[in-house]
Amino acid sequence: MQTIYSLVTKPINQNVGIIRISGSFTFDVIKNLYPNLEIKPNSVTFHKLFFKNQFIDDTLVLIFQKPNSFTGEDVCEIHFHGSMIVANKIIEKLATMNITQANPGEFMQQAFMNGKINLTQSEAINTLILTNDRTLANQATKNLNNKQGQFINKIIEKLEDVISRIQVAIDYPENTDLPIYNIKKINQELKVLLNDFKKIINESTKILKIGKGIKIALIGQPNAGKSTLLNKILKEDRAIVSNYKGTTRDVIESSIYLNNHLITFQDTAGLRKFGNKVEKIGIKKSFETLKEADIIILLIDGTKSINKQLSNFKEITNNYKNKVIISLNKKDQIKKDIKNNFLKISAKENDIQELEKTIIKYIETKLIAKFAEENAILITDNQINNFNNIKDKLTNVIELIDSDYQEDIISFEIETILKDLYKILGKELDEDYIYQLFSKFCIGK
């Protein structure tokens, strides 16, 4: 396996920069950079780095001897003060040696090829690096601990057992009445497995949706304070604030983190019956946004007729009642005591903390709590697509058994499912597929 190198931290000035080298010539490269360095496996040592007697930087040199490294190869990491000038000097020096700059995901590819991780674990690492959501990160961590791989191996064992029992009927057709070959029992076992697949796909789709960002739509009559509220939540002027009706004509999207959850707020056009042609287009977009939203915040102007506003939005609150939070805005301007249970805020005065708490509580008790954590083991669109494909093939096998198809046809179809499962774990893959898969991963990983 060729020796590769790459900057594994971001290509920006920062506190610490790291360059990794991995492969059979790693130690030769390090001796070239640090002539006086003694190679000690699994060690960390401080060294001054010089090129042609010119001092470059103070560095830490980490050495890992195969197979006790992430990649399974001889590995060295050079830690330096995070200047890109220093980083580029080291990279320029490495480029003159008989080693290759790593492609995206190539360190992880080495780890996979050396049996340090399986394919589901590599995808877990990539998801853990890229996700901005705590819930998806937690699931990725479990898969890094091989939860998904263990589940798939259990399915493989089950299907291999089924094939062996069907093979008895193929090899000894006169003995199909043996207890080991009970096609009705086999079919029932496959139906239970199919149900497990459906649960996993369903729950994993939910968590993946949450991981991509929770969508919250802000609705209300014009000038209810939606744009002001959005700006206060984001702590920046993202939406237009004006006293004129219909100022927001497009759905304005902005994202923020609340309690480690990525949330996209969608400031909609003020919903009212009348308006110009451009404004009506904005209102149409607002209604489309409501369908996709995970949460809808109905902002009521506390200085106007509350009952009238509720009446205007009655259809929306009825259609989406399970995801609507009603909040009364401009509480600082309300002179009379309003007796209701609405959440009262003042966007203008930045008095929005209770609303933020309510949003977090809704996410964690109604959105995240909806999925069965033990079933949410798929963390990428690719994995869900693979499981959907297997589910369809398993459904077909059950239908073949119900239709009394010959055992060799049934056995063949189950074998195609096994091949798909092997592929998910990274077994029986050709090199081109492996390269294409890992090339989509992070640079320096």
PDB file of C-alpha atoms in Angstrom, residues 178-378:
ATOM      1  CA  LEU A 178     -38.329 -33.310   7.788  1.00  0.00           C
ATOM      2  CA  PRO A 179     -38.711 -30.863  10.738  1.00  0.00           C
ATOM      3  CA  ILE A 180     -35.614 -28.961   9.624  1.00  0.00           C
ATOM      4  CA  TYR A 181     -37.429 -28.014   6.422  1.00  0.00           C
ATOM      5  CA  ASN A 182     -40.696 -26.388   7.402  1.00  0.00           C
ATOM      6  CA  ILE A 183     -41.431 -23.861   4.671  1.00  0.00           C
ATOM      7  CA  LYS A 184     -44.301 -22.269   6.630  1.00  0.00           C
ATOM      8  CA  LYS A 185     -42.022 -21.712   9.604  1.00  0.00           C
ATOM      9  CA  ILE A 186     -39.308 -20.316   7.345  1.00  0.00           C
ATOM     10  CA  ASN A 187     -41.809 -17.960   5.757  1.00  0.00           C
ATOM     11  CA  GLN A 188     -42.957 -16.760   9.174  1.00  0.00           C
ATOM     12  CA  GLU A 189     -39.357 -16.097  10.195  1.00  0.00           C
ATOM     13  CA  LEU A 190     -38.823 -14.052   7.027  1.00  0.00           C
ATOM     14  CA  LYS A 191     -41.969 -12.022   7.730  1.00  0.00           C
ATOM     15  CA  VAL A 192     -40.654 -11.173  11.195  1.00  0.00           C
ATOM     16  CA  LEU A 193     -37.366 -10.111   9.572  1.00  0.00           C
ATOM     17  CA  LEU A 194     -39.243  -8.002   7.029  1.00  0.00           C
ATOM     18  CA  ASN A 195     -41.073  -6.236   9.844  1.00  0.00           C
ATOM     19  CA  ASP A 196     -37.703  -5.492  11.509  1.00  0.00           C
ATOM     20  CA  PHE A 197     -36.464  -3.952   8.262  1.00  0.00           C
ATOM     21  CA  LYS A 198     -39.534  -1.733   8.012  1.00  0.00           C
ATOM     22  CA  LYS A 199     -39.041  -0.490  11.590  1.00  0.00           C
ATOM     23  CA  ILE A 200     -35.377   0.277  10.998  1.00  0.00           C
ATOM     24  CA  ILE A 201     -36.042   2.156   7.751  1.00  0.00           C
ATOM     25  CA  ASN A 202     -38.891   4.128   9.325  1.00  0.00           C
ATOM     26  CA  GLU A 203     -36.999   5.141  12.481  1.00  0.00           C
ATOM     27  CA  SER A 204     -33.751   5.830  10.645  1.00  0.00           C
ATOM     28  CA  THR A 205     -35.539   8.083   8.144  1.00  0.00           C
ATOM     29  CA  LYS A 206     -36.856  10.142  11.057  1.00  0.00           C
ATOM     30  CA  ILE A 207     -33.481  10.578  12.694  1.00  0.00           C
ATOM     31  CA  LEU A 208     -31.785  11.401   9.389  1.00  0.00           C
ATOM     32  CA  LYS A 209     -34.392  14.094   8.785  1.00  0.00           C
ATOM     33  CA  ILE A 210     -33.705  15.544  12.245  1.00  0.00           C
ATOM     34  CA  GLY A 211     -29.971  15.346  11.612  1.00  0.00           C
ATOM     35  CA  LYS A 212     -30.285  17.401   8.435  1.00  0.00           C
ATOM     36  CA  GLY A 213     -31.958  20.186  10.371  1.00  0.00           C
ATOM     37  CA  ILE A 214     -35.295  20.856  12.049  1.00  0.00           C
ATOM     38  CA  LYS A 215     -37.502  23.258  10.105  1.00  0.00           C
ATOM     39  CA  ILE A 216     -39.524  25.848  12.020  1.00  0.00           C
ATOM     40  CA  ALA A 217     -41.970  28.076  10.124  1.00  0.00           C
ATOM     41  CA  LEU A 218     -42.898  31.486  11.531  1.00  0.00           C
ATOM     42  CA  ILE A 219     -46.420  32.569  10.585  1.00  0.00           C
ATOM     43  CA  GLY A 220     -48.706  35.396  11.574  1.00  0.00           C
ATOM     44  CA  GLN A 221     -50.500  38.415  10.192  1.00  0.00           C
ATOM     45  CA  PRO A 222     -48.383  41.181   8.610  1.00  0.00           C
ATOM     46  CA  ASN A 223     -46.401  43.166  11.193  1.00  0.00           C
ATOM     47  CA  ALA A 224     -47.004  40.638  13.972  1.00  0.00           C
ATOM     48  CA  GLY A 225     -43.253  40.810  14.580  1.00  0.00           C
ATOM     49  CA  LYS A 226     -42.032  37.675  12.794  1.00  0.00           C
ATOM     50  CA  SER A 227     -39.010  39.332  11.204  1.00  0.00           C
ATOM     51  CA  THR A 228     -38.053  41.038  14.473  1.00  0.00           C
ATOM     52  CA  LEU A 229     -38.354  37.704  16.301  1.00  0.00           C
ATOM     53  CA  LEU A 230     -36.191  35.943  13.713  1.00  0.00           C
ATOM     54  CA  ASN A 231     -33.510  38.610  13.959  1.00  0.00           C
ATOM     55  CA  LYS A 232     -33.463  38.365  17.770  1.00  0.00           C
ATOM     56  CA  ILE A 233     -33.196  34.565  17.680  1.00  0.00           C
ATOM     57  CA  LEU A 234     -30.367  34.730  15.135  1.00  0.00           C
ATOM     58  CA  LYS A 235     -28.799  37.736  16.876  1.00  0.00           C
ATOM     59  CA  GLU A 236     -28.404  39.411  13.472  1.00  0.00           C
ATOM     60  CA  ASP A 237     -30.491  41.388  10.977  1.00  0.00           C
ATOM     61  CA  ARG A 238     -31.448  38.659   8.517  1.00  0.00           C
ATOM     62  CA  ALA A 239     -35.096  39.565   7.850  1.00  0.00           C
ATOM     63  CA  ILE A 240     -36.525  42.919   6.781  1.00  0.00           C
ATOM     64  CA  VAL A 241     -38.252  44.842   9.559  1.00  0.00           C
ATOM     65  CA  SER A 242     -40.799  47.453   8.444  1.00  0.00           C
ATOM     66  CA  ASN A 243     -44.095  49.014   9.479  1.00  0.00           C
ATOM     67  CA  TYR A 244     -45.504  48.407   6.002  1.00  0.00           C
ATOM     68  CA  LYS A 245     -47.634  45.334   5.395  1.00  0.00           C
ATOM     69  CA  GLY A 246     -46.265  42.713   3.039  1.00  0.00           C
ATOM     70  CA  THR A 247     -42.576  43.577   3.418  1.00  0.00           C
ATOM     71  CA  THR A 248     -41.553  39.896   3.570  1.00  0.00           C
ATOM     72  CA  ARG A 249     -42.545  38.486   0.181  1.00  0.00           C
ATOM     73  CA  ASP A 250     -40.282  35.437   0.097  1.00  0.00           C
ATOM     74  CA  VAL A 251     -39.680  32.687   2.618  1.00  0.00           C
ATOM     75  CA  ILE A 252     -36.439  33.730   4.332  1.00  0.00           C
ATOM     76  CA  GLU A 253     -34.406  30.823   5.727  1.00  0.00           C
ATOM     77  CA  SER A 254     -31.739  31.114   8.409  1.00  0.00           C
ATOM     78  CA  SER A 255     -30.129  28.462  10.595  1.00  0.00           C
ATOM     79  CA  ILE A 256     -28.958  28.447  14.195  1.00  0.00           C
ATOM     80  CA  TYR A 257     -28.014  25.912  16.876  1.00  0.00           C
ATOM     81  CA  LEU A 258     -30.272  25.532  19.888  1.00  0.00           C
ATOM     82  CA  ASN A 259     -29.099  23.007  22.465  1.00  0.00           C
ATOM     83  CA  ASN A 260     -26.865  21.328  19.833  1.00  0.00           C
ATOM     84  CA  HIS A 261     -29.726  20.933  17.352  1.00  0.00           C
ATOM     85  CA  LEU A 262     -29.464  22.471  13.889  1.00  0.00           C
ATOM     86  CA  ILE A 263     -32.636  24.498  13.344  1.00  0.00           C
ATOM     87  CA  THR A 264     -33.688  26.298  10.185  1.00  0.00           C
ATOM     88  CA  PHE A 265     -36.166  29.097  10.817  1.00  0.00           C
ATOM     89  CA  GLN A 266     -38.389  30.030   7.896  1.00  0.00           C
ATOM     90  CA  ASP A 267     -39.794  33.549   8.063  1.00  0.00           C
ATOM     91  CA  THR A 268     -42.905  33.482   5.875  1.00  0.00           C
ATOM     92  CA  ALA A 269     -44.789  36.252   4.163  1.00  0.00           C
ATOM     93  CA  GLY A 270     -47.558  37.714   6.327  1.00  0.00           C
ATOM     94  CA  LEU A 271     -50.687  35.715   5.591  1.00  0.00           C
ATOM     95  CA  ARG A 272     -53.668  37.834   4.618  1.00  0.00           C
ATOM     96  CA  LYS A 273     -56.428  37.706   2.023  1.00  0.00           C
ATOM     97  CA  PHE A 274     -55.472  40.810   0.068  1.00  0.00           C
ATOM     98  CA  GLY A 275     -52.234  42.026  -1.475  1.00  0.00           C
ATOM     99  CA  ASN A 276     -50.493  42.682  -4.770  1.00  0.00           C
ATOM    100  CA  LYS A 277     -49.495  39.963  -7.227  1.00  0.00           C
ATOM    101  CA  VAL A 278     -45.924  39.612  -5.929  1.00  0.00           C
ATOM    102  CA  GLU A 279     -47.139  39.409  -2.341  1.00  0.00           C
ATOM    103  CA  LYS A 280     -49.663  36.687  -3.247  1.00  0.00           C
ATOM    104  CA  ILE A 281     -46.795  34.581  -4.646  1.00  0.00           C
ATOM    105  CA  GLY A 282     -45.001  34.953  -1.304  1.00  0.00           C
ATOM    106  CA  ILE A 283     -48.138  33.904   0.561  1.00  0.00           C
ATOM    107  CA  LYS A 284     -48.459  30.815  -1.653  1.00  0.00           C
ATOM    108  CA  LYS A 285     -44.857  29.892  -0.791  1.00  0.00           C
ATOM    109  CA  SER A 286     -45.706  30.337   2.883  1.00  0.00           C
ATOM    110  CA  PHE A 287     -48.465  27.718   2.711  1.00  0.00           C
ATOM    111  CA  GLU A 288     -46.095  25.308   0.944  1.00  0.00           C
ATOM    112  CA  THR A 289     -43.550  25.872   3.731  1.00  0.00           C
ATOM    113  CA  LEU A 290     -46.084  24.855   6.391  1.00  0.00           C
ATOM    114  CA  LYS A 291     -46.398  21.353   4.939  1.00  0.00           C
ATOM    115  CA  GLU A 292     -42.642  20.739   5.201  1.00  0.00           C
ATOM    116  CA  ALA A 293     -42.160  22.349   8.621  1.00  0.00           C
ATOM    117  CA  ASP A 294     -41.506  20.238  11.727  1.00  0.00           C
ATOM    118  CA  ILE A 295     -42.779  23.034  13.968  1.00  0.00           C
ATOM    119  CA  ILE A 296     -45.017  26.025  13.214  1.00  0.00           C
ATOM    120  CA  ILE A 297     -44.857  29.104  15.428  1.00  0.00           C
ATOM    121  CA  LEU A 298     -48.018  31.191  15.118  1.00  0.00           C
ATOM    122  CA  LEU A 299     -47.104  34.695  16.252  1.00  0.00           C
ATOM    123  CA  ILE A 300     -50.077  36.710  17.515  1.00  0.00           C
ATOM    124  CA  ASP A 301     -49.906  40.499  17.723  1.00  0.00           C
ATOM    125  CA  GLY A 302     -50.884  41.220  21.335  1.00  0.00           C
ATOM    126  CA  THR A 303     -51.930  44.788  20.494  1.00  0.00           C
ATOM    127  CA  LYS A 304     -54.591  43.669  17.992  1.00  0.00           C
ATOM    128  CA  SER A 305     -57.703  41.529  18.302  1.00  0.00           C
ATOM    129  CA  ILE A 306     -56.467  38.115  19.432  1.00  0.00           C
ATOM    130  CA  ASN A 307     -59.699  36.296  18.622  1.00  0.00           C
ATOM    131  CA  LYS A 308     -59.762  37.721  15.101  1.00  0.00           C
ATOM    132  CA  GLN A 309     -56.193  36.571  14.476  1.00  0.00           C
ATOM    133  CA  LEU A 310     -56.936  33.105  15.828  1.00  0.00           C
ATOM    134  CA  SER A 311     -59.984  32.962  13.597  1.00  0.00           C
ATOM    135  CA  ASN A 312     -57.906  33.917  10.543  1.00  0.00           C
ATOM    136  CA  PHE A 313     -55.477  31.079  11.246  1.00  0.00           C
ATOM    137  CA  LYS A 314     -58.082  28.538  12.389  1.00  0.00           C
ATOM    138  CA  GLU A 315     -57.687  26.354   9.296  1.00  0.00           C
ATOM    139  CA  ILE A 316     -53.910  26.167   9.772  1.00  0.00           C
ATOM    140  CA  THR A 317     -54.083  25.468  13.511  1.00  0.00           C
ATOM    141  CA  ASN A 318     -56.658  22.736  12.875  1.00  0.00           C
ATOM    142  CA  ASN A 319     -54.722  21.107  10.018  1.00  0.00           C
ATOM    143  CA  TYR A 320     -51.366  21.225  11.810  1.00  0.00           C
ATOM    144  CA  LYS A 321     -52.476  21.253  15.451  1.00  0.00           C
ATOM    145  CA  ASN A 322     -49.864  18.689  16.511  1.00  0.00           C
ATOM    146  CA  LYS A 323     -46.976  20.937  15.496  1.00  0.00           C
ATOM    147  CA  VAL A 324     -48.254  24.468  16.214  1.00  0.00           C
ATOM    148  CA  ILE A 325     -46.895  26.636  19.041  1.00  0.00           C
ATOM    149  CA  ILE A 326     -48.941  29.808  19.618  1.00  0.00           C
ATOM    150  CA  SER A 327     -46.999  32.764  20.977  1.00  0.00           C
ATOM    151  CA  LEU A 328     -48.331  36.209  21.929  1.00  0.00           C
ATOM    152  CA  ASN A 329     -45.918  38.956  20.871  1.00  0.00           C
ATOM    153  CA  LYS A 330     -45.523  42.604  22.014  1.00  0.00           C
ATOM    154  CA  LYS A 331     -46.310  41.826  25.645  1.00  0.00           C
ATOM    155  CA  ASP A 332     -44.462  45.025  26.583  1.00  0.00           C
ATOM    156  CA  GLN A 333     -47.169  47.021  24.752  1.00  0.00           C
ATOM    157  CA  ILE A 334     -50.197  45.197  26.169  1.00  0.00           C
ATOM    158  CA  LYS A 335     -51.971  47.452  28.657  1.00  0.00           C
ATOM    159  CA  LYS A 336     -54.781  45.162  29.834  1.00  0.00           C
ATOM    160  CA  ASP A 337     -54.423  41.774  31.497  1.00  0.00           C
ATOM    161  CA  ILE A 338     -54.969  39.000  28.967  1.00  0.00           C
ATOM    162  CA  LYS A 339     -56.256  35.810  30.496  1.00  0.00           C
ATOM    163  CA  ASN A 340     -55.036  32.934  28.343  1.00  0.00           C
ATOM    164  CA  ASN A 341     -52.320  30.309  28.359  1.00  0.00           C
ATOM    165  CA  PHE A 342     -50.430  31.631  25.349  1.00  0.00           C
ATOM    166  CA  LEU A 343     -46.680  31.983  25.598  1.00  0.00           C
ATOM    167  CA  LYS A 344     -46.076  35.732  25.972  1.00  0.00           C
ATOM    168  CA  ILE A 345     -42.932  37.312  24.494  1.00  0.00           C
ATOM    169  CA  SER A 346     -41.570  40.649  23.330  1.00  0.00           C
ATOM    170  CA  ALA A 347     -39.410  40.237  20.252  1.00  0.00           C
ATOM    171  CA  LYS A 348     -38.586  43.942  20.181  1.00  0.00           C
ATOM    172  CA  GLU A 349     -37.285  43.856  23.777  1.00  0.00           C
ATOM    173  CA  ASN A 350     -35.466  40.528  23.195  1.00  0.00           C
ATOM    174  CA  ASP A 351     -37.697  38.814  25.770  1.00  0.00           C
ATOM    175  CA  ILE A 352     -37.788  35.482  23.920  1.00  0.00           C
ATOM    176  CA  GLN A 353     -36.079  33.036  26.310  1.00  0.00           C
ATOM    177  CA  GLU A 354     -39.289  31.185  27.220  1.00  0.00           C
ATOM    178  CA  LEU A 355     -40.059  30.622  23.546  1.00  0.00           C
ATOM    179  CA  GLU A 356     -36.577  29.179  22.963  1.00  0.00           C
ATOM    180  CA  LYS A 357     -37.060  26.828  25.934  1.00  0.00           C
ATOM    181  CA  THR A 358     -40.449  25.749  24.551  1.00  0.00           C
ATOM    182  CA  ILE A 359     -38.907  25.012  21.135  1.00  0.00           C
ATOM    183  CA  ILE A 360     -36.142  22.886  22.685  1.00  0.00           C
ATOM    184  CA  LYS A 361     -38.654  20.997  24.834  1.00  0.00           C
ATOM    185  CA  TYR A 362     -40.852  20.318  21.787  1.00  0.00           C
ATOM    186  CA  ILE A 363     -37.891  19.012  19.775  1.00  0.00           C
ATOM    187  CA  GLU A 364     -36.655  16.687  22.504  1.00  0.00           C
ATOM    188  CA  THR A 365     -40.044  15.401  23.727  1.00  0.00           C
ATOM    189  CA  LYS A 366     -42.090  15.298  20.528  1.00  0.00           C
ATOM    190  CA  LEU A 367     -39.678  15.003  17.616  1.00  0.00           C
ATOM    191  CA  ILE A 368     -36.712  13.042  18.920  1.00  0.00           C
ATOM    192  CA  ALA A 369     -38.806  10.992  21.360  1.00  0.00           C
ATOM    193  CA  LYS A 370     -40.933   9.828  18.411  1.00  0.00           C
ATOM    194  CA  PHE A 371     -38.316   7.448  17.087  1.00  0.00           C
ATOM    195  CA  ALA A 372     -37.282   4.172  18.659  1.00  0.00           C
ATOM    196  CA  GLU A 373     -33.583   4.734  19.323  1.00  0.00           C
ATOM    197  CA  GLU A 374     -32.654   1.071  19.236  1.00  0.00           C
ATOM    198  CA  ASN A 375     -33.943   0.795  15.652  1.00  0.00           C
ATOM    199  CA  ALA A 376     -32.360   3.951  14.219  1.00  0.00           C
ATOM    200  CA  ILE A 377     -29.133   2.382  12.975  1.00  0.00           C
ATOM    201  CA  LEU A 378     -29.024   3.820   9.439  1.00  0.00           C
TER     202      LEU A 378
END
